Amino acid sequence: MHIPDGYIPLEQAAVYWIIAILFIARSIKWARKDLNENMIPLFGVLAAGMFVLQTINIAANLLIPVPMLTGVSWHVVGATLAAIIFASPWAAVLLITLVLAVQSLFGDGGITAMGANILNMGIIAGFIGYYSYIGLSKLSIKRPIAIFTGAWLSMILPAIALAFELWFAGTFPLKQGALLMGTFQGVAGIGEGLITVIVFGAIIKARPDIVEEDAPQKVSTIKVAAAGIVALFGLAIAAPFLTSSNPDGLGQTANVVLKHEINSAITPLFSSYSIPGMGEMGKVAAIVIGFAAIIAVWFVAAKILKKGST
Amino acid sequence: MHMSITEFERETYRKSPIHRIDGRIKILMTLAIIVYAVALPRMDSLDLIKLGLLEIYLIILMMFARLEFSYLAMRFAIALPFGLGIAAFQPFVRQPFIQDFTILYTLPLGIEVSREGALFGVIIFAKFLVCISAVILLSSTIPMSELVSSARRLGLPKELALLFTMMVRYLFVFWNMLGRIRTAQKTRCFEIWNKNVPRKWTLEQIGYTISSLFVRSYEQGERTYQSMLCRGYNADAHVYVGRKKITAPDIFIFTLTIAIIAAAQVRVV
Amino acid sequence: MNIIETRELTHVYRGKITALDGVNFTAKPGERISIIGANGAGKSTLFKHFNGILKPTSGDVLIKGESISSKNILDVRRTVGVVFQDPDDQIFAPTVKQDVAFGPMNLGLSPGEIEKRVRESLETVRLTGFEERAPHHLSTGEKKKVAIAGILAMRPEVLVLDEPTAGLDPGGAMRLIKLINEMNRYLGITIITATHEVDIVPLLSDRVCIMSKGKIIGDGTPLEMFSSPELIKKTHLRLPIVARLMEMLQEAGVPVGVKFTLEEARDELLRVVK
Amino acid sequence: MNIIETRELTHVYRGKITALDGVNFTAKPGERISIIGANGAGKSTLFKHFNGILKPTSGDVLIKGESISSKNILDVRRTVGVVFQDPDDQIFAPTVKQDVAFGPMNLGLSPGEIEKRVRESLETVRLTGFEERAPHHLSTGEKKKVAIAGILAMRPEVLVLDEPTAGLDPGGAMRLIKLINEMNRYLGITIITATHEVDIVPLLSDRVCIMSKGKIIGDGTPLEMFSSPELIKKTHLRLPIVARLMEMLQEAGVPVGVKFTLEEARDELLRVVK
Ligand SMILES: Nc1ncnc2c1ncn2[C@@H]1O[C@H](COP(=O)(O)OP(=O)(O)OP(=O)(O)O)[C@@H](O)[C@H]1O
Ligand SMILES: Nc1ncnc2c1ncn2[C@@H]1O[C@H](COP(=O)(O)OP(=O)(O)OP(=O)(O)O)[C@@H](O)[C@H]1O
Ligand SMILES: [Mg+2]
Ligand SMILES: [Mg+2]
């Protein structure tokens, strides 16, 4: 599930990064307001736990070196678990960001691609998992089933998003990708669902003092409905591509639109990697400028947050 | 396959010219190399020369960092499979941005291997290799705690820094707990395929294992956190990062890296 | 004034298990106190209240006359240093040196001073040479020593030790006892210890409190406490070996008094023999 | 035949720390052996080889004459029951009862038999009434008792105990010692113990091995081992208190022999006094 560096072009990676940064900034606000000091160890342990469980998976990967599976290896994602325990999808965004950061140090998932990874496994998975769980709970469905479904959906939908991202990047055909990763994550999602149910149950039982059991009832129905609409809207856009016999043709049409939207803003700077009239040096300069731009976004985000904290 | 997290951390405490470089410089260097590698055009065989040059530079830095060969081999062995999958697929795929394909072989079932696809696969793998090398170099020469404080100096928000530090700390707790539980089970003859016991019971035990792993790690983590508080720790005290001067060698290595990137770009046309 | 005082301190774990049940305990500056009692009597729970790790279910804990609150908690923890029973609860840094330096760092000491304290503490527990080892990969006794060094380096006014000698080899245990007594004699540090090794109680304390089922049911000098057989029996304790031997001789008709330390016993026996 | 034998057993932790250095150790069925030595001597490391938890860096471990391999590992663990030093390494189930039942369950015993063994083991360590408690929410001593009960319930042929009495109250410790000796006398179970409490060594063993820096440097009866002052000094040990008192009397000119247990010492002293 983790996209490595080099598999999506820089300008697309930058777009994902910008989305991710916006969400991370908001999740830090959440931490500042709602993560009390007693919960810090739990947060740390959950993050560490996600990482260690995935490391075991690294070991399994080396034992069964099936090349096809290694790029899309099975991972315990844990976004749903974090969101449910901390009663906020923002917790999932924050937690997954930390996990991905440490993982990238081990070479699992890229640095430039981290934005996309955060988008899939933190943002999409966290929100889908959490609101599915809340929605189902509101329909008075048994808790384990609600959790399981949330966790399962939080595995499969990011897989579809991933297929789209790789398709945009030109590294993988859409339909095969969606089928392959969807199936894979659909199966892995069963494991994810079970683990989420088990761990949540254990934590509730051992430490009823730290997890609010009736949290689902407190979330407003409007929010859940809104989340549902956003998700359906997303699927509605995705569906024609997935069902079309010629998604690439559709892609070309979409590309025309996208070119005007996103690419037109970014392409001149990044895509040809040159500044007119400067020859080869121009390319270097373009890269330096692009690099500086990302750092600038980083700084601005940090500054904004700093202002809020004092 | 035993690369414990402690061992990984141990390597970062070596003494070498590379270990001594300021953390901020190392982070920026790594980012520069990765961003450059990723930014190279998708289909250009010259890429391979540029990437090769960068890889050689990184290997030289690793040698200066006095990292053990067996350790590096292990790190690469862990990291490489992640990238191999998709790259290995490329020769069979019709990339949408390539116009003409030269078919090299046709396999049964009508699967075709194209030269362009193969070239693209090699290029993304080379990019990936360079990025991984950069990340391995960084993470082998800077302790996690310093990585965090350097990132703090580069503007990482303090909440992220705090949570990141806690997470790294609990990695050890969790890892330890995993080992303990496995020992406990082994000592008492637990075996997943044991035919003496009902399947249901075994499955239950696996469930208990996962839950006790989390609950006990959490409680151990909580106790450790409390004992940190007992020793005068508080979240704000930690987040304070002193100023640190960038020295001449730091500037030198940074300039050298940028120069090498520029040279790769300008000389290799 | 009492440096530590608990008033009707009660602690109930998760609404079910009453570990402390109205404990009134006081320690004056410079005292040496041992707390003994059966497994599960509540010793460790009591100690975790001394520096505010646990919050009372009811009752109050006062340090230097002030009730523990979020305002003075940092001061409390600077005043009272607790070495927990399980060293794994206490050590966490990647190297022994960093672990011992952690407390002094947080006290904001100068790097030179930190360096000095770390060196001294490690020397005291004889772990010089272990600076760069990972504390989680040490033997049990070595871990215990790291935990003790970490608290010693902070130089607290009250040193609270939960089973300090468990897992230490006899040489290490004797050295620790000597050190603790020196810290008490020369620096006036108050010492509170919980231990099951009754033989070291007379060496470590002028006052003994006996706990049973969450209550303090006895408080006095070692002589007083060890001379009430019912109390001892009831709390799963036993006499120190030396005292037991003297008692056995008494029973056999030898006119000796009950002594607690080796030296006293020798002198008493020599008196009888000659 | 030896029930446990190690041949030139060497263990190096992560390529750096030599914890065992050519250990040759043998235990015959029915023996009672104590292994003593300073912190970090390698006792726990040695014990972890007895049931194949660690793999030798070089050398060999033989159980009933057979080298440990993946084929016989389950048999080995059925034969040799190890109680680890740290009870946290041993307990993991959600309740005390499930934890103690875990071993018997894996042995494939009938539910009735399991029930019986669990009840008996918990009675032995006096934890009746704790069945439904969570083992990780117990006091240190109580955890230790759960760990011991978990191994007792498996009825191994060899019982290996790493610091069994550390953290137990004196009453519990005495009961455990009595139980161990009974298991040895009536069931012929081989007992191997590591301990720092030298006072219990004479009660628990007929043979003492002294370890130092990963080697066994002394092997003999308690009397032989405790009569070589250099060996004792070098390994941070001390004499049992009773023996030390007798020695002190000897030095003061009283004509007594060095004894190790209370009863022997009393009789010796009575002889002199009369
Ligand atoms: N975290 C916990 N949750 C629930 N109960 C607990 C917890 N810790 C201790 N207890 C219970 O509280 C009581 C007192 O425990 P405590 O640890 O204070 O005993 P102790 O006197 O230190 O015993 P020991 O000599 O074995 O260390 C015991 O009955 C124990 O089972
Ligand atoms: N997991 C580990 N990794 C690295 N070194 C270890 C590890 N465990 C123990 N050691 C080292 O191996 C040596 C022997 O340790 P061991 O635990 O066997 O000692 P021990 O005799 O049981 O000591 P103690 O009396 O303190 O329990 C020690 O120097 C210790 O630091
Ligand atoms: Mg205790
Ligand atoms: Mg040991």
Short mmCIF file of C-alpha atoms and ligand atoms in Angstrom, two decimals, chain C residues 43-45 85 162-163, chain D residues 139-141, ligand 3:
data_model
loop_
_atom_site.label_atom_id
_atom_site.label_comp_id
_atom_site.label_asym_id
_atom_site.label_seq_id
_atom_site.Cartn_x
_atom_site.Cartn_y
_atom_site.Cartn_z
CA LYS C 43 3.41 -1.12 49.97
CA SER C 44 4.02 -0.26 46.35
CA THR C 45 0.66 1.45 46.08
CA GLN C 85 10.00 -2.09 42.40
CA ASP C 162 10.70 -0.24 46.76
CA GLU C 163 12.57 -3.52 47.30
CA SER D 139 1.48 -6.81 42.93
CA THR D 140 4.99 -7.96 42.01
CA GLY D 141 4.95 -10.84 44.47
MG MG E 3 5.19 -4.08 45.68
#
